PDB file of C-alpha atoms in Angstrom:
ATOM      1  CA  MET A1365    -107.415  95.936-117.300  1.00  0.00           C
ATOM      2  CA  ILE A1366    -105.699  97.750-120.160  1.00  0.00           C
ATOM      3  CA  ARG A1367    -102.390  96.265-121.199  1.00  0.00           C
ATOM      4  CA  ALA A1368     -99.814  98.366-123.011  1.00  0.00           C
ATOM      5  CA  LEU A1369     -96.746  97.184-124.848  1.00  0.00           C
ATOM      6  CA  LEU A1370     -94.149  99.383-126.537  1.00  0.00           C
ATOM      7  CA  LEU A1371     -91.301  97.762-128.417  1.00  0.00           C
ATOM      8  CA  CYS A1372     -88.532  99.899-129.885  1.00  0.00           C
ATOM      9  CA  VAL A1373     -87.344  97.667-132.689  1.00  0.00           C
ATOM     10  CA  LEU A1374     -85.417 100.055-134.898  1.00  0.00           C
ATOM     11  CA  VAL A1375     -82.498  97.746-135.668  1.00  0.00           C
ATOM     12  CA  ALA A1376     -84.058  94.318-135.394  1.00  0.00           C
ATOM     13  CA  SER A1377     -87.148  94.782-137.526  1.00  0.00           C
ATOM     14  CA  VAL A1378     -87.811  95.503-141.173  1.00  0.00           C
ATOM     15  CA  ALA A1379     -90.973  96.221-143.101  1.00  0.00           C
ATOM     16  CA  ASP A1380     -93.501  93.420-143.367  1.00  0.00           C
ATOM     17  CA  ALA A1381     -92.576  90.883-146.021  1.00  0.00           C
ATOM     18  CA  SER A1382     -96.041  91.066-147.511  1.00  0.00           C
ATOM     19  CA  GLU A1383     -95.473  94.686-148.526  1.00  0.00           C
ATOM     20  CA  PRO A1384     -94.446  94.692-152.212  1.00  0.00           C
ATOM     21  CA  GLU A1385     -90.907  95.843-152.787  1.00  0.00           C
ATOM     22  CA  LYS A1386     -90.670  98.843-155.056  1.00  0.00           C
ATOM     23  CA  ASN A1387     -88.034  98.887-157.754  1.00  0.00           C
ATOM     24  CA  VAL A1388     -86.344 102.258-158.015  1.00  0.00           C
ATOM     25  CA  VAL A1389     -85.427 103.058-161.633  1.00  0.00           C
ATOM     26  CA  ARG A1390     -84.078 106.510-162.411  1.00  0.00           C
ATOM     27  CA  ALA A1391     -83.471 107.978-165.867  1.00  0.00           C
ATOM     28  CA  LEU A1392     -80.323 110.096-166.299  1.00  0.00           C
ATOM     29  CA  MET A1393     -79.995 112.317-169.370  1.00  0.00           C
ATOM     30  CA  LEU A1394     -76.406 113.279-170.178  1.00  0.00           C
ATOM     31  CA  SER A1395     -75.661 116.844-171.149  1.00  0.00           C
ATOM     32  CA  GLU A1396     -74.365 117.741-174.601  1.00  0.00           C
ATOM     33  CA  ARG A1397     -70.886 117.982-173.047  1.00  0.00           C
ATOM     34  CA  PRO A1398     -70.714 114.955-170.758  1.00  0.00           C
ATOM     35  CA  ASP A1399     -67.042 115.576-169.915  1.00  0.00           C
ATOM     36  CA  ASP A1400     -68.134 118.633-167.946  1.00  0.00           C
ATOM     37  CA  ASP A1401     -70.448 116.745-165.607  1.00  0.00           C
ATOM     38  CA  THR A1402     -69.962 114.268-162.775  1.00  0.00           C
ATOM     39  CA  HIS A1403     -73.204 112.479-162.088  1.00  0.00           C
ATOM     40  CA  ARG A1404     -74.077 111.273-158.603  1.00  0.00           C
ATOM     41  CA  VAL A1405     -75.241 107.724-157.993  1.00  0.00           C
ATOM     42  CA  HIS A1406     -76.570 106.836-154.558  1.00  0.00           C
ATOM     43  CA  VAL A1407     -75.453 103.426-153.279  1.00  0.00           C
ATOM     44  CA  LYS A1408     -76.049 101.459-150.088  1.00  0.00           C
ATOM     45  CA  GLY A1409     -74.192  98.599-148.426  1.00  0.00           C
ATOM     46  CA  GLN A1410     -75.068  95.114-149.735  1.00  0.00           C
ATOM     47  CA  VAL A1411     -77.577  96.569-152.209  1.00  0.00           C
ATOM     48  CA  VAL A1412     -76.921  96.104-155.937  1.00  0.00           C
ATOM     49  CA  THR A1413     -77.032  99.213-158.124  1.00  0.00           C
ATOM     50  CA  THR A1414     -77.079  98.786-161.906  1.00  0.00           C
ATOM     51  CA  LEU A1415     -76.097 101.456-164.425  1.00  0.00           C
ATOM     52  CA  ARG A1416     -77.691 100.705-167.804  1.00  0.00           C
ATOM     53  CA  PHE A1417     -76.460 102.397-170.987  1.00  0.00           C
ATOM     54  CA  GLU A1418     -77.774 102.576-174.549  1.00  0.00           C
ATOM     55  CA  LYS A1419     -74.489 101.146-175.928  1.00  0.00           C
ATOM     56  CA  ALA A1420     -72.111  98.444-174.779  1.00  0.00           C
ATOM     57  CA  VAL A1421     -69.566  99.303-172.093  1.00  0.00           C
ATOM     58  CA  ASP A1422     -65.817  98.814-172.562  1.00  0.00           C
ATOM     59  CA  PRO A1423     -64.827  96.794-169.444  1.00  0.00           C
ATOM     60  CA  GLY A1424     -61.117  97.496-169.913  1.00  0.00           C
ATOM     61  CA  LYS A1425     -61.621 101.254-169.655  1.00  0.00           C
ATOM     62  CA  THR A1426     -64.294 101.254-166.969  1.00  0.00           C
ATOM     63  CA  LYS A1427     -62.976 101.531-163.444  1.00  0.00           C
ATOM     64  CA  LEU A1428     -63.525 102.658-159.874  1.00  0.00           C
ATOM     65  CA  LEU A1429     -60.944 104.865-158.157  1.00  0.00           C
ATOM     66  CA  GLY A1430     -60.046 104.189-154.530  1.00  0.00           C
ATOM     67  CA  TRP A1431     -62.698 101.532-154.036  1.00  0.00           C
ATOM     68  CA  GLU A1432     -60.600  98.834-152.376  1.00  0.00           C
ATOM     69  CA  GLY A1433     -62.279  97.321-149.355  1.00  0.00           C
ATOM     70  CA  ARG A1434     -65.480  99.273-149.899  1.00  0.00           C
ATOM     71  CA  LEU A1435     -67.094  97.605-152.913  1.00  0.00           C
ATOM     72  CA  GLU A1436     -67.265  94.226-154.553  1.00  0.00           C
ATOM     73  CA  PRO A1437     -65.144  94.042-157.734  1.00  0.00           C
ATOM     74  CA  LEU A1438     -66.738  95.976-160.570  1.00  0.00           C
ATOM     75  CA  ALA A1439     -68.832  93.884-162.997  1.00  0.00           C
ATOM     76  CA  VAL A1440     -69.596  94.829-166.610  1.00  0.00           C
ATOM     77  CA  VAL A1441     -72.224  92.851-168.538  1.00  0.00           C
ATOM     78  CA  ARG A1442     -72.669  94.170-172.080  1.00  0.00           C
ATOM     79  CA  ASN A1443     -74.344  97.572-171.573  1.00  0.00           C
ATOM     80  CA  LYS A1444     -74.614  97.316-167.797  1.00  0.00           C
ATOM     81  CA  VAL A1445     -72.280  98.220-164.914  1.00  0.00           C
ATOM     82  CA  ILE A1446     -73.065  96.454-161.643  1.00  0.00           C
ATOM     83  CA  LEU A1447     -72.048  97.948-158.300  1.00  0.00           C
ATOM     84  CA  GLU A1448     -72.364  96.541-154.782  1.00  0.00           C
ATOM     85  CA  PRO A1449     -70.824  98.263-151.756  1.00  0.00           C
ATOM     86  CA  LEU A1450     -69.682  95.949-148.968  1.00  0.00           C
ATOM     87  CA  HIS A1451     -71.081  98.374-146.390  1.00  0.00           C
ATOM     88  CA  ASP A1452     -72.737 101.783-146.203  1.00  0.00           C
ATOM     89  CA  LEU A1453     -70.522 104.671-147.226  1.00  0.00           C
ATOM     90  CA  ASN A1454     -69.884 107.353-144.656  1.00  0.00           C
ATOM     91  CA  ASP A1455     -71.555 110.728-145.135  1.00  0.00           C
ATOM     92  CA  GLU A1456     -68.316 112.306-146.352  1.00  0.00           C
ATOM     93  CA  GLU A1457     -67.285 109.442-148.665  1.00  0.00           C
ATOM     94  CA  GLY A1458     -67.413 109.656-152.442  1.00  0.00           C
ATOM     95  CA  ILE A1459     -65.984 107.077-154.849  1.00  0.00           C
ATOM     96  CA  PRO A1460     -65.231 108.185-158.449  1.00  0.00           C
ATOM     97  CA  LEU A1461     -66.323 105.892-161.280  1.00  0.00           C
ATOM     98  CA  VAL A1462     -65.331 106.229-164.940  1.00  0.00           C
ATOM     99  CA  VAL A1463     -67.498 104.385-167.457  1.00  0.00           C
ATOM    100  CA  THR A1464     -66.257 104.190-171.046  1.00  0.00           C
ATOM    101  CA  LEU A1465     -68.572 103.060-173.815  1.00  0.00           C
ATOM    102  CA  VAL A1466     -67.371 101.116-176.858  1.00  0.00           C
ATOM    103  CA  ASP A1467     -67.691 104.276-178.964  1.00  0.00           C
ATOM    104  CA  GLY A1468     -65.150 106.000-176.693  1.00  0.00           C
ATOM    105  CA  THR A1469     -67.618 108.117-174.724  1.00  0.00           C
ATOM    106  CA  GLU A1470     -66.495 108.602-171.117  1.00  0.00           C
ATOM    107  CA  VAL A1471     -69.021 109.272-168.371  1.00  0.00           C
ATOM    108  CA  MET A1472     -67.935 110.336-164.886  1.00  0.00           C
ATOM    109  CA  PHE A1473     -69.888 109.307-161.794  1.00  0.00           C
ATOM    110  CA  LEU A1474     -69.464 109.834-158.075  1.00  0.00           C
ATOM    111  CA  LEU A1475     -70.816 107.117-155.785  1.00  0.00           C
ATOM    112  CA  ARG A1476     -72.371 108.649-152.682  1.00  0.00           C
ATOM    113  CA  PRO A1477     -74.561 107.424-149.823  1.00  0.00           C
ATOM    114  CA  PRO A1478     -78.234 108.340-150.156  1.00  0.00           C
ATOM    115  CA  GLY A1479     -79.118 111.419-148.180  1.00  0.00           C
ATOM    116  CA  TRP A1480     -82.244 112.895-146.694  1.00  0.00           C
ATOM    117  CA  GLU A1481     -83.425 114.123-150.099  1.00  0.00           C
ATOM    118  CA  GLN A1482     -83.464 110.509-151.333  1.00  0.00           C
ATOM    119  CA  GLN A1483     -85.199 109.324-148.117  1.00  0.00           C
ATOM    120  CA  ASP A1484     -82.198 107.055-147.537  1.00  0.00           C
ATOM    121  CA  GLN A1485     -83.105 104.985-150.614  1.00  0.00           C
ATOM    122  CA  PRO A1486     -80.279 103.957-152.970  1.00  0.00           C
ATOM    123  CA  ASP A1487     -80.493 103.905-156.740  1.00  0.00           C
ATOM    124  CA  GLN A1488     -81.391 100.361-157.768  1.00  0.00           C
ATOM    125  CA  GLN A1489     -81.135 101.034-161.487  1.00  0.00           C
ATOM    126  CA  VAL A1490     -80.023 104.132-163.376  1.00  0.00           C
ATOM    127  CA  ASP A1491     -80.823 104.219-167.096  1.00  0.00           C
ATOM    128  CA  VAL A1492     -78.267 106.516-168.736  1.00  0.00           C
ATOM    129  CA  PHE A1493     -79.199 108.197-172.023  1.00  0.00           C
ATOM    130  CA  LYS A1494     -76.837 110.208-174.222  1.00  0.00           C
ATOM    131  CA  ASP A1495     -79.383 111.217-176.856  1.00  0.00           C
ATOM    132  CA  ARG A1496     -82.148 113.275-175.256  1.00  0.00           C
ATOM    133  CA  GLU A1497     -84.236 113.074-178.433  1.00  0.00           C
ATOM    134  CA  GLY A1498     -83.962 109.292-178.837  1.00  0.00           C
ATOM    135  CA  TYR A1499     -86.995 107.060-178.466  1.00  0.00           C
ATOM    136  CA  ALA A1500     -85.743 105.310-175.315  1.00  0.00           C
ATOM    137  CA  ALA A1501     -84.921 108.594-173.599  1.00  0.00           C
ATOM    138  CA  MET A1502     -88.266 110.136-174.521  1.00  0.00           C
ATOM    139  CA  HIS A1503     -90.090 107.010-173.371  1.00  0.00           C
ATOM    140  CA  ALA A1504     -88.259 107.056-170.034  1.00  0.00           C
ATOM    141  CA  ALA A1505     -89.041 110.742-169.530  1.00  0.00           C
ATOM    142  CA  LEU A1506     -92.715 110.169-170.346  1.00  0.00           C
ATOM    143  CA  ARG A1507     -92.920 107.198-167.997  1.00  0.00           C
ATOM    144  CA  ARG A1508     -91.362 109.227-165.190  1.00  0.00           C
ATOM    145  CA  ALA A1509     -93.788 112.112-165.804  1.00  0.00           C
ATOM    146  CA  LEU A1510     -96.768 109.735-165.726  1.00  0.00           C
ATOM    147  CA  GLN A1511     -95.544 108.175-162.487  1.00  0.00           C
ATOM    148  CA  GLU A1512     -95.084 111.575-160.880  1.00  0.00           C
ATOM    149  CA  ASN A1513     -98.519 112.674-162.067  1.00  0.00           C
ATOM    150  CA  GLY A1514    -100.097 109.505-160.676  1.00  0.00           C
ATOM    151  CA  THR A1515     -98.365 110.013-157.334  1.00  0.00           C
ATOM    152  CA  LEU A1516     -99.572 113.616-157.145  1.00  0.00           C
ATOM    153  CA  ALA A1517    -103.133 112.574-157.978  1.00  0.00           C
ATOM    154  CA  GLU A1518    -103.098 109.942-155.224  1.00  0.00           C
ATOM    155  CA  GLU A1519    -101.691 112.431-152.712  1.00  0.00           C
ATOM    156  CA  ASN A1520    -104.293 115.052-153.620  1.00  0.00           C
ATOM    157  CA  GLN A1521    -107.104 112.526-153.181  1.00  0.00           C
ATOM    158  CA  ARG A1522    -105.696 111.454-149.810  1.00  0.00           C
ATOM    159  CA  TYR A1523    -105.417 115.072-148.658  1.00  0.00           C
ATOM    160  CA  ARG A1524    -109.040 115.725-149.665  1.00  0.00           C
ATOM    161  CA  GLU A1525    -110.217 112.688-147.703  1.00  0.00           C
ATOM    162  CA  GLU A1526    -108.126 113.603-144.667  1.00  0.00           C
ATOM    163  CA  ALA A1527    -109.406 117.188-144.661  1.00  0.00           C
ATOM    164  CA  THR A1528    -112.929 115.927-143.890  1.00  0.00           C
ATOM    165  CA  SER A1529    -111.935 113.036-141.626  1.00  0.00           C
ATOM    166  CA  GLU A1530    -112.998 113.228-137.974  1.00  0.00           C
ATOM    167  CA  ASP A1531    -110.147 110.935-136.921  1.00  0.00           C
ATOM    168  CA  HIS A1532    -107.524 113.118-138.603  1.00  0.00           C
ATOM    169  CA  ALA A1533    -109.013 116.210-136.967  1.00  0.00           C
ATOM    170  CA  LEU A1534    -108.770 114.524-133.560  1.00  0.00           C
ATOM    171  CA  ALA A1535    -105.192 113.435-134.276  1.00  0.00           C
ATOM    172  CA  ALA A1536    -104.284 117.025-135.175  1.00  0.00           C
ATOM    173  CA  LEU A1537    -105.689 118.290-131.866  1.00  0.00           C
ATOM    174  CA  LEU A1538    -103.801 115.645-129.909  1.00  0.00           C
ATOM    175  CA  ALA A1539    -100.528 116.381-131.706  1.00  0.00           C
ATOM    176  CA  ALA A1540    -100.969 120.068-130.879  1.00  0.00           C
ATOM    177  CA  GLY A1541    -101.499 119.243-127.186  1.00  0.00           C
ATOM    178  CA  ALA A1542    -105.177 120.252-127.179  1.00  0.00           C
ATOM    179  CA  VAL A1543    -106.348 117.124-125.347  1.00  0.00           C
ATOM    180  CA  ALA A1544    -109.093 119.071-123.536  1.00  0.00           C
ATOM    181  CA  GLN A1545    -110.773 119.717-126.909  1.00  0.00           C
ATOM    182  CA  THR A1546    -111.067 115.975-127.593  1.00  0.00           C
ATOM    183  CA  PRO A1547    -113.221 113.248-125.995  1.00  0.00           C
ATOM    184  CA  PHE A1548    -110.166 111.260-124.896  1.00  0.00           C
ATOM    185  CA  MET A1549    -108.958 110.375-121.394  1.00  0.00           C
ATOM    186  CA  ILE A1550    -105.472 109.154-120.489  1.00  0.00           C
ATOM    187  CA  ALA A1551    -105.332 105.375-120.031  1.00  0.00           C
ATOM    188  CA  SER A1552    -101.616 104.714-119.525  1.00  0.00           C
ATOM    189  CA  ARG A1553     -98.101 105.900-120.311  1.00  0.00           C
ATOM    190  CA  ILE A1554     -95.150 103.864-121.592  1.00  0.00           C
ATOM    191  CA  ASN A1555     -91.561 104.672-122.538  1.00  0.00           C
ATOM    192  CA  GLY A1556     -88.949 103.137-124.803  1.00  0.00           C
ATOM    193  CA  GLU A1557     -85.519 103.896-126.236  1.00  0.00           C
ATOM    194  CA  ASP A1558     -83.001 102.571-128.736  1.00  0.00           C
ATOM    195  CA  GLY A1559     -79.635 103.963-129.787  1.00  0.00           C
ATOM    196  CA  ASP A1560     -81.055 106.783-131.938  1.00  0.00           C
ATOM    197  CA  THR A1561     -84.559 107.434-130.641  1.00  0.00           C
ATOM    198  CA  ARG A1562     -86.264 108.057-127.304  1.00  0.00           C
ATOM    199  CA  LEU A1563     -90.025 107.509-127.198  1.00  0.00           C
ATOM    200  CA  LYS A1564     -92.678 108.490-124.683  1.00  0.00           C
ATOM    201  CA  ALA A1565     -96.147 107.184-125.554  1.00  0.00           C
ATOM    202  CA  THR A1566     -99.463 108.132-123.962  1.00  0.00           C
ATOM    203  CA  LEU A1567    -102.464 105.894-124.617  1.00  0.00           C
ATOM    204  CA  PHE A1568    -105.953 107.406-124.598  1.00  0.00           C
ATOM    205  CA  ARG A1569    -109.372 105.780-124.272  1.00  0.00           C
ATOM    206  CA  GLY A1570    -112.408 107.249-125.965  1.00  0.00           C
ATOM    207  CA  LYS A1571    -115.990 106.410-126.836  1.00  0.00           C
ATOM    208  CA  GLY A1572    -115.586 104.277-129.935  1.00  0.00           C
ATOM    209  CA  LYS A1573    -112.044 105.483-130.596  1.00  0.00           C
ATOM    210  CA  ALA A1574    -108.552 105.018-129.173  1.00  0.00           C
ATOM    211  CA  ALA A1575    -105.500 107.234-129.532  1.00  0.00           C
ATOM    212  CA  VAL A1576    -101.761 107.168-129.006  1.00  0.00           C
ATOM    213  CA  VAL A1577     -99.584 110.265-128.730  1.00  0.00           C
ATOM    214  CA  VAL A1578     -95.855 109.663-129.116  1.00  0.00           C
ATOM    215  CA  THR A1579     -93.257 112.241-128.137  1.00  0.00           C
ATOM    216  CA  LEU A1580     -90.110 111.308-130.003  1.00  0.00           C
ATOM    217  CA  LYS A1581     -86.617 112.702-129.454  1.00  0.00           C
ATOM    218  CA  ASN A1582     -84.071 112.174-132.215  1.00  0.00           C
ATOM    219  CA  LEU A1583     -80.813 111.172-130.518  1.00  0.00           C
ATOM    220  CA  SER A1584     -78.908 110.832-133.799  1.00  0.00           C
ATOM    221  CA  GLN A1585     -76.139 113.356-134.379  1.00  0.00           C
ATOM    222  CA  LYS A1586     -76.510 113.404-138.167  1.00  0.00           C
ATOM    223  CA  GLN A1587     -79.736 111.871-139.457  1.00  0.00           C
ATOM    224  CA  ALA A1588     -83.126 113.599-139.390  1.00  0.00           C
ATOM    225  CA  TRP A1589     -86.107 111.410-138.456  1.00  0.00           C
ATOM    226  CA  SER A1590     -89.455 111.197-140.174  1.00  0.00           C
ATOM    227  CA  MET A1591     -92.273 108.709-140.319  1.00  0.00           C
ATOM    228  CA  LYS A1592     -92.840 106.763-143.519  1.00  0.00           C
ATOM    229  CA  SER A1593     -96.057 104.909-142.708  1.00  0.00           C
ATOM    230  CA  ALA A1594     -98.262 103.500-139.960  1.00  0.00           C
ATOM    231  CA  ARG A1595    -100.841 100.734-139.737  1.00  0.00           C
ATOM    232  CA  LEU A1596    -102.990  98.677-137.380  1.00  0.00           C
ATOM    233  CA  LEU A1597    -102.732  94.879-137.355  1.00  0.00           C
ATOM    234  CA  SER A1598    -105.173  92.512-135.686  1.00  0.00           C
ATOM    235  CA  VAL A1599    -103.361  90.450-133.047  1.00  0.00           C
ATOM    236  CA  SER A1600    -105.499  87.390-133.793  1.00  0.00           C
ATOM    237  CA  SER A1601    -105.376  87.332-137.602  1.00  0.00           C
ATOM    238  CA  GLY A1602    -102.970  89.997-138.840  1.00  0.00           C
ATOM    239  CA  ARG A1603    -105.745  91.843-140.686  1.00  0.00           C
ATOM    240  CA  GLU A1604    -104.608  95.356-141.554  1.00  0.00           C
ATOM    241  CA  SER A1605    -106.573  98.544-140.844  1.00  0.00           C
ATOM    242  CA  THR A1606    -105.838 102.189-141.466  1.00  0.00           C
ATOM    243  CA  VAL A1607    -105.034 104.691-138.727  1.00  0.00           C
ATOM    244  CA  ALA A1608    -105.258 108.485-138.746  1.00  0.00           C
ATOM    245  CA  VAL A1609    -101.896 110.213-138.221  1.00  0.00           C
ATOM    246  CA  ARG A1610    -100.881 113.786-137.551  1.00  0.00           C
ATOM    247  CA  SER A1611     -97.499 115.193-136.484  1.00  0.00           C
ATOM    248  CA  THR A1612     -96.147 118.535-135.331  1.00  0.00           C
ATOM    249  CA  ARG A1613     -93.476 118.604-138.042  1.00  0.00           C
ATOM    250  CA  PRO A1614     -92.635 116.640-141.208  1.00  0.00           C
ATOM    251  CA  SER A1615     -89.175 115.670-139.909  1.00  0.00           C
ATOM    252  CA  ILE A1616     -87.288 115.858-136.635  1.00  0.00           C
ATOM    253  CA  ALA A1617     -83.762 117.247-136.845  1.00  0.00           C
ATOM    254  CA  PRO A1618     -80.895 115.679-134.863  1.00  0.00           C
ATOM    255  CA  GLY A1619     -81.204 116.500-131.174  1.00  0.00           C
ATOM    256  CA  GLU A1620     -84.763 117.817-131.480  1.00  0.00           C
ATOM    257  CA  SER A1621     -88.153 116.405-130.462  1.00  0.00           C
ATOM    258  CA  GLY A1622     -91.518 116.091-132.149  1.00  0.00           C
ATOM    259  CA  VAL A1623     -94.982 114.695-131.524  1.00  0.00           C
ATOM    260  CA  VAL A1624     -96.906 112.144-133.604  1.00  0.00           C
ATOM    261  CA  ALA A1625    -100.551 111.367-132.814  1.00  0.00           C
ATOM    262  CA  PHE A1626    -102.524 108.298-133.953  1.00  0.00           C
ATOM    263  CA  VAL A1627    -106.302 107.780-133.775  1.00  0.00           C
ATOM    264  CA  ALA A1628    -107.910 104.361-134.323  1.00  0.00           C
ATOM    265  CA  ASP A1629    -111.606 103.721-134.862  1.00  0.00           C
ATOM    266  CA  ARG A1630    -113.474 100.979-132.998  1.00  0.00           C
ATOM    267  CA  SER A1631    -113.981  99.078-136.266  1.00  0.00           C
ATOM    268  CA  ALA A1632    -110.279  98.122-136.223  1.00  0.00           C
ATOM    269  CA  PHE A1633    -110.879  96.238-132.957  1.00  0.00           C
ATOM    270  CA  LEU A1634    -113.756  94.128-134.318  1.00  0.00           C
ATOM    271  CA  GLU A1635    -113.304  90.883-136.198  1.00  0.00           C
ATOM    272  CA  ASN A1636    -116.145  88.512-137.035  1.00  0.00           C
ATOM    273  CA  GLY A1637    -118.284  90.294-134.493  1.00  0.00           C
ATOM    274  CA  LYS A1638    -115.789  89.817-131.665  1.00  0.00           C
ATOM    275  CA  SER A1639    -113.412  92.264-130.015  1.00  0.00           C
ATOM    276  CA  THR A1640    -109.696  91.818-130.594  1.00  0.00           C
ATOM    277  CA  SER A1641    -106.486  93.620-129.666  1.00  0.00           C
ATOM    278  CA  VAL A1642    -104.484  95.366-132.364  1.00  0.00           C
ATOM    279  CA  PHE A1643    -100.868  96.311-132.870  1.00  0.00           C
ATOM    280  CA  LEU A1644    -100.081  99.868-133.910  1.00  0.00           C
ATOM    281  CA  GLU A1645     -96.886  99.785-135.992  1.00  0.00           C
ATOM    282  CA  PHE A1646     -95.101 102.759-137.434  1.00  0.00           C
ATOM    283  CA  TYR A1647     -92.081 102.890-139.703  1.00  0.00           C
ATOM    284  CA  ARG A1648     -89.378 105.516-140.101  1.00  0.00           C
ATOM    285  CA  GLN A1649     -88.096 107.010-143.359  1.00  0.00           C
ATOM    286  CA  ASP A1650     -85.784 104.127-144.315  1.00  0.00           C
ATOM    287  CA  GLY A1651     -88.524 101.496-143.977  1.00  0.00           C
ATOM    288  CA  LEU A1652     -87.382 100.080-140.650  1.00  0.00           C
ATOM    289  CA  ARG A1653     -90.075  99.579-138.038  1.00  0.00           C
ATOM    290  CA  GLN A1654     -89.600 102.122-135.272  1.00  0.00           C
ATOM    291  CA  ALA A1655     -92.040 100.785-132.680  1.00  0.00           C
ATOM    292  CA  VAL A1656     -95.026  98.569-131.928  1.00  0.00           C
ATOM    293  CA  VAL A1657     -97.780  99.537-129.483  1.00  0.00           C
ATOM    294  CA  GLN A1658    -100.384  96.985-128.403  1.00  0.00           C
ATOM    295  CA  LEU A1659    -103.900  98.417-128.030  1.00  0.00           C
ATOM    296  CA  ASP A1660    -106.677  96.452-126.288  1.00  0.00           C
ATOM    297  CA  PRO A1661    -110.470  96.721-126.903  1.00  0.00           C
ATOM    298  CA  GLU A1662    -111.057  98.328-123.501  1.00  0.00           C
ATOM    299  CA  LEU A1663    -109.672 101.542-125.014  1.00  0.00           C
ATOM    300  CA  VAL A1664    -112.700 101.835-127.346  1.00  0.00           C
ATOM    301  CA  ALA A1665    -115.400 100.580-124.974  1.00  0.00           C
ATOM    302  CA  GLU A1666    -118.737 102.315-125.499  1.00  0.00           C
TER     303      GLU A1666
END
């Protein structure tokens, strides 16, 4: 008997603690006329954001405007300004911040919530440079370029591997609704819903492979939905395996629906020569776990 379990755990669950937390450091180069620019800093409730300057900050002339009840009191430590909102800012909120350095330079900022372009991730640290030609600024720019180049190289390699992957080809067919062109047969259907997302999952059995096709409707009125990552975890040991993923669109706008298809190879269900069940987990754009689907070995029976 095939057992299926779908848990919509959007609010209650966060990414696995074993996943290393990435520090987000952004370099900000001031223009030659800093008075003309207001620089945006993306902040999130109960997350500390640090602005780091080349020179010491004058705490007496550094202030937030209209921040009462929305942020912890401003903290200045030498060349750093530390910000911590008490809660997430609303989409329309913006809090002005004036930072004055000991040399009299004033820099204007506007604190805003992170949007879709930032994948809902706040700025953890912003290194602010006045001199574009200085060593620190050049080093930061070079480091950022190397990171971006490394990310692009990894993505290109992944795309090359996926282009020749049988599992990804099958996932693409399933996402497009071309089930008849695949070796899969429907095993069961399960549904789930939370406040912002409605899920309908179809589980498929195949010879040596299993698949899950999720039709997802975004019930949010403001926030687009996209998938950040997915993985398979052994129920018995927690061992992690990869899963092929294809979707009909990169993001799902408010009120719209999309399809995400997952294909798992039989090797994910084997551990020390014995069959085991696995959990399929997938995470949305802000790192919260959207759902868990339990898959049993009967789905990949030869």
